[in-house]
JSON list of C-alpha atoms in Angstrom, two decimals:
[
{"chain": "D", "resi": 295, "resn": "UNK", "atom": "CA", "xyz": [-67.69, -47.43, 24.64]},
{"chain": "D", "resi": 296, "resn": "UNK", "atom": "CA", "xyz": [-64.49, -49.40, 25.07]},
{"chain": "D", "resi": 297, "resn": "UNK", "atom": "CA", "xyz": [-63.94, -52.41, 22.92]},
{"chain": "D", "resi": 298, "resn": "UNK", "atom": "CA", "xyz": [-62.37, -54.09, 19.95]},
{"chain": "D", "resi": 299, "resn": "UNK", "atom": "CA", "xyz": [-63.47, -53.18, 16.45]},
{"chain": "D", "resi": 300, "resn": "UNK", "atom": "CA", "xyz": [-62.85, -55.43, 13.51]},
{"chain": "D", "resi": 301, "resn": "UNK", "atom": "CA", "xyz": [-63.54, -54.39, 9.94]},
{"chain": "D", "resi": 302, "resn": "UNK", "atom": "CA", "xyz": [-64.86, -55.22, 7.52]},
{"chain": "D", "resi": 303, "resn": "UNK", "atom": "CA", "xyz": [-67.43, -57.74, 8.73]},
{"chain": "D", "resi": 304, "resn": "UNK", "atom": "CA", "xyz": [-67.32, -59.56, 5.39]},
{"chain": "D", "resi": 305, "resn": "UNK", "atom": "CA", "xyz": [-64.45, -59.61, 2.90]},
{"chain": "D", "resi": 306, "resn": "UNK", "atom": "CA", "xyz": [-63.95, -61.28, -0.45]},
{"chain": "D", "resi": 307, "resn": "UNK", "atom": "CA", "xyz": [-60.57, -62.09, -1.90]},
{"chain": "D", "resi": 308, "resn": "UNK", "atom": "CA", "xyz": [-59.74, -62.72, -5.53]},
{"chain": "D", "resi": 309, "resn": "UNK", "atom": "CA", "xyz": [-57.10, -65.19, -6.63]},
{"chain": "D", "resi": 310, "resn": "UNK", "atom": "CA", "xyz": [-53.58, -63.84, -6.10]},
{"chain": "D", "resi": 311, "resn": "UNK", "atom": "CA", "xyz": [-54.75, -60.86, -4.09]},
{"chain": "D", "resi": 312, "resn": "UNK", "atom": "CA", "xyz": [-53.52, -59.69, -0.69]},
{"chain": "D", "resi": 313, "resn": "UNK", "atom": "CA", "xyz": [-56.20, -58.44, 1.69]},
{"chain": "D", "resi": 314, "resn": "UNK", "atom": "CA", "xyz": [-55.89, -56.66, 5.03]},
{"chain": "D", "resi": 315, "resn": "UNK", "atom": "CA", "xyz": [-58.17, -57.11, 8.00]},
{"chain": "D", "resi": 316, "resn": "UNK", "atom": "CA", "xyz": [-58.37, -54.29, 10.48]},
{"chain": "D", "resi": 317, "resn": "UNK", "atom": "CA", "xyz": [-58.37, -54.61, 14.28]},
{"chain": "D", "resi": 318, "resn": "UNK", "atom": "CA", "xyz": [-58.51, -51.57, 16.57]},
{"chain": "D", "resi": 319, "resn": "UNK", "atom": "CA", "xyz": [-58.87, -51.50, 20.36]},
{"chain": "D", "resi": 320, "resn": "UNK", "atom": "CA", "xyz": [-59.43, -48.63, 22.78]},
{"chain": "D", "resi": 321, "resn": "UNK", "atom": "CA", "xyz": [-59.00, -50.71, 25.93]},
{"chain": "D", "resi": 322, "resn": "UNK", "atom": "CA", "xyz": [-55.35, -49.64, 26.39]},
{"chain": "D", "resi": 323, "resn": "UNK", "atom": "CA", "xyz": [-54.32, -53.29, 26.23]},
{"chain": "D", "resi": 324, "resn": "UNK", "atom": "CA", "xyz": [-50.70, -54.19, 25.60]},
{"chain": "D", "resi": 325, "resn": "UNK", "atom": "CA", "xyz": [-51.24, -57.57, 23.96]},
{"chain": "D", "resi": 326, "resn": "UNK", "atom": "CA", "xyz": [-53.17, -58.33, 20.78]},
{"chain": "D", "resi": 327, "resn": "UNK", "atom": "CA", "xyz": [-53.88, -61.60, 18.96]},
{"chain": "D", "resi": 328, "resn": "UNK", "atom": "CA", "xyz": [-55.20, -62.93, 15.67]},
{"chain": "D", "resi": 329, "resn": "UNK", "atom": "CA", "xyz": [-57.04, -66.26, 15.47]},
{"chain": "D", "resi": 330, "resn": "UNK", "atom": "CA", "xyz": [-58.49, -68.23, 12.62]},
{"chain": "D", "resi": 331, "resn": "UNK", "atom": "CA", "xyz": [-61.68, -70.22, 13.18]},
{"chain": "D", "resi": 332, "resn": "UNK", "atom": "CA", "xyz": [-62.74, -73.09, 10.93]},
{"chain": "D", "resi": 333, "resn": "UNK", "atom": "CA", "xyz": [-65.82, -75.23, 11.57]},
{"chain": "D", "resi": 334, "resn": "UNK", "atom": "CA", "xyz": [-65.13, -78.01, 14.07]},
{"chain": "D", "resi": 335, "resn": "UNK", "atom": "CA", "xyz": [-61.54, -76.87, 14.66]},
{"chain": "D", "resi": 336, "resn": "UNK", "atom": "CA", "xyz": [-61.82, -74.28, 17.35]},
{"chain": "D", "resi": 337, "resn": "UNK", "atom": "CA", "xyz": [-59.51, -71.27, 17.31]},
{"chain": "D", "resi": 338, "resn": "UNK", "atom": "CA", "xyz": [-55.96, -71.41, 16.00]},
{"chain": "D", "resi": 339, "resn": "UNK", "atom": "CA", "xyz": [-53.45, -68.69, 16.78]},
{"chain": "D", "resi": 340, "resn": "UNK", "atom": "CA", "xyz": [-51.96, -66.91, 13.76]},
{"chain": "D", "resi": 341, "resn": "UNK", "atom": "CA", "xyz": [-49.87, -64.08, 15.27]},
{"chain": "D", "resi": 342, "resn": "UNK", "atom": "CA", "xyz": [-49.67, -62.24, 18.55]},
{"chain": "D", "resi": 343, "resn": "UNK", "atom": "CA", "xyz": [-48.03, -59.10, 19.84]},
{"chain": "D", "resi": 344, "resn": "UNK", "atom": "CA", "xyz": [-47.11, -58.33, 23.43]},
{"chain": "D", "resi": 345, "resn": "UNK", "atom": "CA", "xyz": [-45.93, -54.78, 22.81]},
{"chain": "D", "resi": 346, "resn": "UNK", "atom": "CA", "xyz": [-45.71, -52.15, 20.08]},
{"chain": "D", "resi": 347, "resn": "UNK", "atom": "CA", "xyz": [-43.22, -52.90, 17.29]},
{"chain": "D", "resi": 348, "resn": "UNK", "atom": "CA", "xyz": [-42.92, -56.53, 18.33]},
{"chain": "D", "resi": 349, "resn": "UNK", "atom": "CA", "xyz": [-44.90, -59.63, 17.33]},
{"chain": "D", "resi": 350, "resn": "UNK", "atom": "CA", "xyz": [-44.48, -63.40, 17.24]},
{"chain": "D", "resi": 351, "resn": "UNK", "atom": "CA", "xyz": [-45.73, -66.19, 15.03]},
{"chain": "D", "resi": 352, "resn": "UNK", "atom": "CA", "xyz": [-48.46, -68.40, 16.35]},
{"chain": "D", "resi": 353, "resn": "UNK", "atom": "CA", "xyz": [-49.27, -71.93, 15.28]},
{"chain": "D", "resi": 354, "resn": "UNK", "atom": "CA", "xyz": [-50.39, -71.18, 11.70]},
{"chain": "D", "resi": 355, "resn": "UNK", "atom": "CA", "xyz": [-48.51, -68.03, 10.60]},
{"chain": "D", "resi": 356, "resn": "UNK", "atom": "CA", "xyz": [-47.64, -69.16, 7.07]},
{"chain": "D", "resi": 357, "resn": "UNK", "atom": "CA", "xyz": [-49.34, -67.01, 4.43]},
{"chain": "D", "resi": 358, "resn": "UNK", "atom": "CA", "xyz": [-50.11, -64.20, 6.89]},
{"chain": "D", "resi": 359, "resn": "UNK", "atom": "CA", "xyz": [-48.33, -61.04, 7.99]},
{"chain": "D", "resi": 360, "resn": "UNK", "atom": "CA", "xyz": [-48.96, -58.43, 10.70]},
{"chain": "D", "resi": 361, "resn": "UNK", "atom": "CA", "xyz": [-47.65, -55.12, 11.96]},
{"chain": "D", "resi": 362, "resn": "UNK", "atom": "CA", "xyz": [-47.91, -53.36, 15.32]},
{"chain": "D", "resi": 363, "resn": "UNK", "atom": "CA", "xyz": [-46.96, -49.73, 14.79]},
{"chain": "D", "resi": 364, "resn": "UNK", "atom": "CA", "xyz": [-49.47, -48.41, 17.30]},
{"chain": "D", "resi": 365, "resn": "UNK", "atom": "CA", "xyz": [-50.73, -49.84, 20.56]},
{"chain": "D", "resi": 366, "resn": "UNK", "atom": "CA", "xyz": [-54.33, -49.59, 19.38]},
{"chain": "D", "resi": 367, "resn": "UNK", "atom": "CA", "xyz": [-53.94, -51.30, 16.02]},
{"chain": "D", "resi": 368, "resn": "UNK", "atom": "CA", "xyz": [-52.92, -54.79, 14.86]},
{"chain": "D", "resi": 369, "resn": "UNK", "atom": "CA", "xyz": [-53.82, -55.31, 11.18]},
{"chain": "D", "resi": 370, "resn": "UNK", "atom": "CA", "xyz": [-53.58, -58.76, 9.61]},
{"chain": "D", "resi": 371, "resn": "UNK", "atom": "CA", "xyz": [-52.69, -59.22, 5.93]},
{"chain": "D", "resi": 372, "resn": "UNK", "atom": "CA", "xyz": [-53.76, -62.45, 4.25]},
{"chain": "D", "resi": 373, "resn": "UNK", "atom": "CA", "xyz": [-51.29, -62.86, 1.43]},
{"chain": "D", "resi": 374, "resn": "UNK", "atom": "CA", "xyz": [-51.65, -64.74, -1.85]},
{"chain": "D", "resi": 375, "resn": "UNK", "atom": "CA", "xyz": [-49.40, -67.41, -0.33]},
{"chain": "D", "resi": 376, "resn": "UNK", "atom": "CA", "xyz": [-52.28, -68.47, 1.93]},
{"chain": "D", "resi": 377, "resn": "UNK", "atom": "CA", "xyz": [-53.94, -71.04, -0.30]},
{"chain": "D", "resi": 378, "resn": "UNK", "atom": "CA", "xyz": [-56.99, -71.69, 1.83]},
{"chain": "D", "resi": 379, "resn": "UNK", "atom": "CA", "xyz": [-57.94, -68.34, 3.35]},
{"chain": "D", "resi": 380, "resn": "UNK", "atom": "CA", "xyz": [-61.69, -68.90, 3.67]},
{"chain": "D", "resi": 381, "resn": "UNK", "atom": "CA", "xyz": [-62.41, -68.71, 7.41]},
{"chain": "D", "resi": 382, "resn": "UNK", "atom": "CA", "xyz": [-63.69, -66.54, 10.24]},
{"chain": "D", "resi": 383, "resn": "UNK", "atom": "CA", "xyz": [-60.93, -64.33, 11.65]},
{"chain": "D", "resi": 384, "resn": "UNK", "atom": "CA", "xyz": [-61.02, -63.13, 15.24]},
{"chain": "D", "resi": 385, "resn": "UNK", "atom": "CA", "xyz": [-58.90, -60.44, 16.85]},
{"chain": "D", "resi": 386, "resn": "UNK", "atom": "CA", "xyz": [-58.42, -60.28, 20.61]},
{"chain": "D", "resi": 387, "resn": "UNK", "atom": "CA", "xyz": [-56.57, -58.19, 23.15]},
{"chain": "D", "resi": 388, "resn": "UNK", "atom": "CA", "xyz": [-55.52, -58.62, 26.76]},
{"chain": "D", "resi": 389, "resn": "UNK", "atom": "CA", "xyz": [-54.29, -56.15, 29.38]},
{"chain": "D", "resi": 390, "resn": "UNK", "atom": "CA", "xyz": [-50.90, -57.50, 30.33]},
{"chain": "D", "resi": 391, "resn": "UNK", "atom": "CA", "xyz": [-48.65, -60.48, 30.53]},
{"chain": "D", "resi": 392, "resn": "UNK", "atom": "CA", "xyz": [-49.14, -62.98, 33.27]},
{"chain": "D", "resi": 393, "resn": "UNK", "atom": "CA", "xyz": [-50.99, -66.22, 33.85]},
{"chain": "D", "resi": 394, "resn": "UNK", "atom": "CA", "xyz": [-54.42, -64.57, 34.12]},
{"chain": "D", "resi": 395, "resn": "UNK", "atom": "CA", "xyz": [-54.60, -63.93, 30.40]},
{"chain": "D", "resi": 396, "resn": "UNK", "atom": "CA", "xyz": [-58.19, -62.81, 29.92]},
{"chain": "D", "resi": 397, "resn": "UNK", "atom": "CA", "xyz": [-58.65, -62.07, 26.25]},
{"chain": "D", "resi": 398, "resn": "UNK", "atom": "CA", "xyz": [-61.39, -59.84, 24.87]},
{"chain": "D", "resi": 399, "resn": "UNK", "atom": "CA", "xyz": [-62.61, -60.48, 21.35]},
{"chain": "D", "resi": 400, "resn": "UNK", "atom": "CA", "xyz": [-63.87, -58.45, 18.43]},
{"chain": "D", "resi": 401, "resn": "UNK", "atom": "CA", "xyz": [-66.92, -59.47, 16.39]},
{"chain": "D", "resi": 402, "resn": "UNK", "atom": "CA", "xyz": [-64.85, -61.09, 13.66]},
{"chain": "D", "resi": 403, "resn": "UNK", "atom": "CA", "xyz": [-64.30, -60.82, 9.91]},
{"chain": "D", "resi": 404, "resn": "UNK", "atom": "CA", "xyz": [-65.56, -63.51, 7.57]},
{"chain": "D", "resi": 405, "resn": "UNK", "atom": "CA", "xyz": [-63.22, -63.91, 4.59]},
{"chain": "D", "resi": 406, "resn": "UNK", "atom": "CA", "xyz": [-64.28, -65.75, 1.46]},
{"chain": "D", "resi": 407, "resn": "UNK", "atom": "CA", "xyz": [-62.51, -66.45, -1.81]},
{"chain": "D", "resi": 408, "resn": "UNK", "atom": "CA", "xyz": [-64.17, -65.44, -5.08]},
{"chain": "R", "resi": 261, "resn": "UNK", "atom": "CA", "xyz": [-47.91, -80.51, 23.49]},
{"chain": "R", "resi": 262, "resn": "UNK", "atom": "CA", "xyz": [-50.93, -78.84, 24.96]},
{"chain": "R", "resi": 263, "resn": "UNK", "atom": "CA", "xyz": [-54.33, -80.11, 23.88]},
{"chain": "R", "resi": 264, "resn": "UNK", "atom": "CA", "xyz": [-57.86, -79.24, 24.95]},
{"chain": "R", "resi": 265, "resn": "UNK", "atom": "CA", "xyz": [-60.76, -81.51, 24.02]},
{"chain": "R", "resi": 266, "resn": "UNK", "atom": "CA", "xyz": [-64.51, -81.05, 24.10]},
{"chain": "R", "resi": 267, "resn": "UNK", "atom": "CA", "xyz": [-67.45, -82.98, 22.76]},
{"chain": "R", "resi": 268, "resn": "UNK", "atom": "CA", "xyz": [-68.88, -81.30, 19.66]},
{"chain": "R", "resi": 269, "resn": "UNK", "atom": "CA", "xyz": [-72.60, -81.19, 20.42]},
{"chain": "R", "resi": 270, "resn": "UNK", "atom": "CA", "xyz": [-75.07, -81.14, 23.30]},
{"chain": "R", "resi": 271, "resn": "UNK", "atom": "CA", "xyz": [-78.85, -80.90, 23.09]},
{"chain": "R", "resi": 272, "resn": "UNK", "atom": "CA", "xyz": [-81.05, -80.10, 26.11]},
{"chain": "R", "resi": 273, "resn": "UNK", "atom": "CA", "xyz": [-84.61, -79.01, 26.76]},
{"chain": "R", "resi": 274, "resn": "UNK", "atom": "CA", "xyz": [-85.40, -75.54, 28.01]},
{"chain": "R", "resi": 275, "resn": "UNK", "atom": "CA", "xyz": [-85.42, -75.48, 31.82]},
{"chain": "R", "resi": 276, "resn": "UNK", "atom": "CA", "xyz": [-83.07, -78.45, 32.18]},
{"chain": "R", "resi": 277, "resn": "UNK", "atom": "CA", "xyz": [-79.46, -78.20, 33.31]},
{"chain": "R", "resi": 278, "resn": "UNK", "atom": "CA", "xyz": [-76.66, -78.38, 30.73]},
{"chain": "R", "resi": 279, "resn": "UNK", "atom": "CA", "xyz": [-73.23, -79.78, 31.50]},
{"chain": "R", "resi": 280, "resn": "UNK", "atom": "CA", "xyz": [-70.43, -79.11, 29.05]},
{"chain": "R", "resi": 281, "resn": "UNK", "atom": "CA", "xyz": [-67.20, -81.02, 29.60]},
{"chain": "R", "resi": 282, "resn": "UNK", "atom": "CA", "xyz": [-63.59, -80.32, 28.72]},
{"chain": "R", "resi": 283, "resn": "UNK", "atom": "CA", "xyz": [-60.31, -82.15, 29.24]},
{"chain": "R", "resi": 284, "resn": "UNK", "atom": "CA", "xyz": [-56.87, -80.63, 28.99]},
{"chain": "R", "resi": 285, "resn": "UNK", "atom": "CA", "xyz": [-53.36, -82.00, 29.05]},
{"chain": "R", "resi": 286, "resn": "UNK", "atom": "CA", "xyz": [-51.10, -79.24, 30.38]},
{"chain": "R", "resi": 287, "resn": "UNK", "atom": "CA", "xyz": [-50.65, -79.80, 34.11]},
{"chain": "R", "resi": 288, "resn": "UNK", "atom": "CA", "xyz": [-49.01, -76.38, 34.44]},
{"chain": "R", "resi": 289, "resn": "UNK", "atom": "CA", "xyz": [-52.20, -74.57, 33.42]},
{"chain": "R", "resi": 290, "resn": "UNK", "atom": "CA", "xyz": [-52.86, -71.74, 35.82]},
{"chain": "R", "resi": 291, "resn": "UNK", "atom": "CA", "xyz": [-56.22, -70.40, 34.70]},
{"chain": "R", "resi": 292, "resn": "UNK", "atom": "CA", "xyz": [-59.02, -72.08, 32.79]},
{"chain": "R", "resi": 293, "resn": "UNK", "atom": "CA", "xyz": [-61.75, -70.21, 30.99]},
{"chain": "R", "resi": 294, "resn": "UNK", "atom": "CA", "xyz": [-65.18, -70.64, 29.48]},
{"chain": "R", "resi": 295, "resn": "UNK", "atom": "CA", "xyz": [-66.15, -68.50, 26.49]},
{"chain": "R", "resi": 296, "resn": "UNK", "atom": "CA", "xyz": [-69.48, -68.29, 24.67]},
{"chain": "R", "resi": 297, "resn": "UNK", "atom": "CA", "xyz": [-69.86, -67.62, 20.94]},
{"chain": "R", "resi": 298, "resn": "UNK", "atom": "CA", "xyz": [-73.22, -66.74, 19.45]},
{"chain": "R", "resi": 299, "resn": "UNK", "atom": "CA", "xyz": [-73.74, -67.22, 15.68]},
{"chain": "R", "resi": 300, "resn": "UNK", "atom": "CA", "xyz": [-71.56, -64.94, 13.57]},
{"chain": "R", "resi": 301, "resn": "UNK", "atom": "CA", "xyz": [-70.11, -63.18, 16.60]},
{"chain": "R", "resi": 302, "resn": "UNK", "atom": "CA", "xyz": [-66.90, -63.01, 18.57]},
{"chain": "R", "resi": 303, "resn": "UNK", "atom": "CA", "xyz": [-66.19, -64.81, 21.83]},
{"chain": "R", "resi": 304, "resn": "UNK", "atom": "CA", "xyz": [-67.55, -63.53, 25.11]},
{"chain": "R", "resi": 305, "resn": "UNK", "atom": "CA", "xyz": [-65.87, -64.48, 28.38]},
{"chain": "R", "resi": 306, "resn": "UNK", "atom": "CA", "xyz": [-68.36, -66.23, 30.66]},
{"chain": "R", "resi": 307, "resn": "UNK", "atom": "CA", "xyz": [-66.20, -67.16, 33.62]},
{"chain": "R", "resi": 308, "resn": "UNK", "atom": "CA", "xyz": [-62.78, -68.41, 34.62]},
{"chain": "R", "resi": 309, "resn": "UNK", "atom": "CA", "xyz": [-61.28, -70.44, 37.45]},
{"chain": "R", "resi": 310, "resn": "UNK", "atom": "CA", "xyz": [-57.85, -70.43, 39.00]},
{"chain": "R", "resi": 311, "resn": "UNK", "atom": "CA", "xyz": [-56.19, -73.81, 39.08]},
{"chain": "R", "resi": 312, "resn": "UNK", "atom": "CA", "xyz": [-56.02, -73.99, 42.88]},
{"chain": "R", "resi": 313, "resn": "UNK", "atom": "CA", "xyz": [-59.82, -73.86, 43.10]},
{"chain": "R", "resi": 314, "resn": "UNK", "atom": "CA", "xyz": [-62.15, -76.77, 42.49]},
{"chain": "R", "resi": 315, "resn": "UNK", "atom": "CA", "xyz": [-65.43, -74.92, 42.10]},
{"chain": "R", "resi": 316, "resn": "UNK", "atom": "CA", "xyz": [-66.72, -71.49, 41.17]},
{"chain": "R", "resi": 317, "resn": "UNK", "atom": "CA", "xyz": [-70.33, -70.39, 41.02]},
{"chain": "R", "resi": 318, "resn": "UNK", "atom": "CA", "xyz": [-71.68, -67.33, 39.24]},
{"chain": "R", "resi": 319, "resn": "UNK", "atom": "CA", "xyz": [-75.48, -67.05, 39.08]},
{"chain": "R", "resi": 320, "resn": "UNK", "atom": "CA", "xyz": [-76.67, -69.88, 36.78]},
{"chain": "R", "resi": 321, "resn": "UNK", "atom": "CA", "xyz": [-73.12, -70.98, 35.97]},
{"chain": "R", "resi": 322, "resn": "UNK", "atom": "CA", "xyz": [-71.09, -73.49, 37.99]},
{"chain": "R", "resi": 323, "resn": "UNK", "atom": "CA", "xyz": [-67.55, -74.41, 37.02]},
{"chain": "R", "resi": 324, "resn": "UNK", "atom": "CA", "xyz": [-66.01, -77.59, 38.41]},
{"chain": "R", "resi": 325, "resn": "UNK", "atom": "CA", "xyz": [-62.31, -78.35, 38.11]},
{"chain": "R", "resi": 326, "resn": "UNK", "atom": "CA", "xyz": [-60.75, -81.75, 38.76]},
{"chain": "R", "resi": 327, "resn": "UNK", "atom": "CA", "xyz": [-57.02, -81.10, 38.56]},
{"chain": "R", "resi": 328, "resn": "UNK", "atom": "CA", "xyz": [-56.07, -84.72, 39.09]},
{"chain": "R", "resi": 329, "resn": "UNK", "atom": "CA", "xyz": [-58.05, -85.82, 36.05]},
{"chain": "R", "resi": 330, "resn": "UNK", "atom": "CA", "xyz": [-57.46, -82.54, 34.16]},
{"chain": "R", "resi": 331, "resn": "UNK", "atom": "CA", "xyz": [-61.21, -82.21, 33.69]},
{"chain": "R", "resi": 332, "resn": "UNK", "atom": "CA", "xyz": [-63.21, -79.00, 33.60]},
{"chain": "R", "resi": 333, "resn": "UNK", "atom": "CA", "xyz": [-66.98, -78.68, 33.36]},
{"chain": "R", "resi": 334, "resn": "UNK", "atom": "CA", "xyz": [-69.50, -75.89, 32.95]},
{"chain": "R", "resi": 335, "resn": "UNK", "atom": "CA", "xyz": [-72.98, -76.40, 34.33]},
{"chain": "R", "resi": 336, "resn": "UNK", "atom": "CA", "xyz": [-75.75, -74.05, 33.22]},
{"chain": "R", "resi": 337, "resn": "UNK", "atom": "CA", "xyz": [-78.81, -74.24, 35.44]},
{"chain": "R", "resi": 338, "resn": "UNK", "atom": "CA", "xyz": [-82.32, -73.62, 34.06]},
{"chain": "R", "resi": 339, "resn": "UNK", "atom": "CA", "xyz": [-81.04, -73.51, 30.47]},
{"chain": "R", "resi": 340, "resn": "UNK", "atom": "CA", "xyz": [-82.81, -70.98, 28.25]},
{"chain": "R", "resi": 341, "resn": "UNK", "atom": "CA", "xyz": [-83.10, -70.75, 24.45]},
{"chain": "R", "resi": 342, "resn": "UNK", "atom": "CA", "xyz": [-80.80, -67.72, 24.66]},
{"chain": "R", "resi": 343, "resn": "UNK", "atom": "CA", "xyz": [-78.06, -70.03, 25.94]},
{"chain": "R", "resi": 344, "resn": "UNK", "atom": "CA", "xyz": [-77.89, -71.72, 22.51]},
{"chain": "R", "resi": 345, "resn": "UNK", "atom": "CA", "xyz": [-74.35, -71.06, 21.32]},
{"chain": "R", "resi": 346, "resn": "UNK", "atom": "CA", "xyz": [-70.91, -72.60, 20.97]},
{"chain": "R", "resi": 347, "resn": "UNK", "atom": "CA", "xyz": [-69.01, -72.89, 24.26]},
{"chain": "R", "resi": 348, "resn": "UNK", "atom": "CA", "xyz": [-65.23, -72.96, 24.30]},
{"chain": "R", "resi": 349, "resn": "UNK", "atom": "CA", "xyz": [-63.00, -73.94, 27.16]},
{"chain": "R", "resi": 350, "resn": "UNK", "atom": "CA", "xyz": [-59.46, -72.59, 27.15]},
{"chain": "R", "resi": 351, "resn": "UNK", "atom": "CA", "xyz": [-56.36, -72.97, 29.27]},
{"chain": "R", "resi": 352, "resn": "UNK", "atom": "CA", "xyz": [-53.68, -70.39, 29.94]},
{"chain": "R", "resi": 353, "resn": "UNK", "atom": "CA", "xyz": [-50.22, -71.81, 29.53]},
{"chain": "R", "resi": 354, "resn": "UNK", "atom": "CA", "xyz": [-46.87, -70.32, 30.37]},
{"chain": "R", "resi": 355, "resn": "UNK", "atom": "CA", "xyz": [-44.54, -70.65, 27.42]},
{"chain": "R", "resi": 356, "resn": "UNK", "atom": "CA", "xyz": [-41.25, -68.92, 27.95]},
{"chain": "R", "resi": 357, "resn": "UNK", "atom": "CA", "xyz": [-41.62, -65.17, 28.30]},
{"chain": "R", "resi": 358, "resn": "UNK", "atom": "CA", "xyz": [-45.19, -65.11, 27.10]},
{"chain": "R", "resi": 359, "resn": "UNK", "atom": "CA", "xyz": [-48.40, -66.92, 27.74]},
{"chain": "R", "resi": 360, "resn": "UNK", "atom": "CA", "xyz": [-51.07, -68.05, 25.35]},
{"chain": "R", "resi": 361, "resn": "UNK", "atom": "CA", "xyz": [-54.57, -69.41, 25.47]},
{"chain": "R", "resi": 362, "resn": "UNK", "atom": "CA", "xyz": [-55.16, -72.87, 24.07]},
{"chain": "R", "resi": 363, "resn": "UNK", "atom": "CA", "xyz": [-58.78, -73.33, 23.01]},
{"chain": "R", "resi": 364, "resn": "UNK", "atom": "CA", "xyz": [-60.85, -76.46, 22.71]},
{"chain": "R", "resi": 365, "resn": "UNK", "atom": "CA", "xyz": [-62.81, -77.23, 19.56]},
{"chain": "R", "resi": 366, "resn": "UNK", "atom": "CA", "xyz": [-66.03, -75.86, 21.06]},
{"chain": "R", "resi": 367, "resn": "UNK", "atom": "CA", "xyz": [-69.31, -77.52, 22.06]},
{"chain": "R", "resi": 368, "resn": "UNK", "atom": "CA", "xyz": [-72.46, -76.51, 20.24]},
{"chain": "R", "resi": 369, "resn": "UNK", "atom": "CA", "xyz": [-75.30, -76.28, 22.77]},
{"chain": "R", "resi": 370, "resn": "UNK", "atom": "CA", "xyz": [-78.77, -76.55, 21.25]},
{"chain": "R", "resi": 371, "resn": "UNK", "atom": "CA", "xyz": [-81.67, -75.70, 23.57]},
{"chain": "R", "resi": 372, "resn": "UNK", "atom": "CA", "xyz": [-85.02, -77.14, 22.53]},
{"chain": "R", "resi": 373, "resn": "UNK", "atom": "CA", "xyz": [-88.11, -75.16, 23.56]}
]
């Protein structure tokens, strides 16, 4: 089955710890995205990547880092610099550039602070 | 900048029609989308409309677009309890060499049996 797989489903972070959220897609999509979802705030874009080995900051990139070494994979690291990391994180991908930017989403990772 | 607004909550009875509204500010939006999010899950694309259309129908779903007022709506006919979810509208904007989706805050639809 084609799709986007996020893991883990639940993740706990200790004070001062970096954690990495995994996102893998087998849809052969060029573009991948990371969003943060907080209650009542909709989705906010953290980072996105249009092509392998290239990525751009979104609206709330501070305290996060990403890499795009393979087309299929776009991991997100939540660093200790992110002071309020508790949220639901969603990864998405889309086939190509262009105005018809249909994004397909994974099931999400819920991150909590211990 | 771009902004997409939705009301936060809508409650309807099973069998009634639901209408979820959305307003956006970017007049250069080319495509507008409706996504559905069930509890604890990712977003699922329901439908989309190109900005030169004013209506699109897909089974129980009807999308209406008023470009002049920058208003988008999603009508769900014969609403079922399985339609209970958060509904997001989103616009596709062209920003330089890339394009992004700007999402609204989401509308929680509660369907009463």
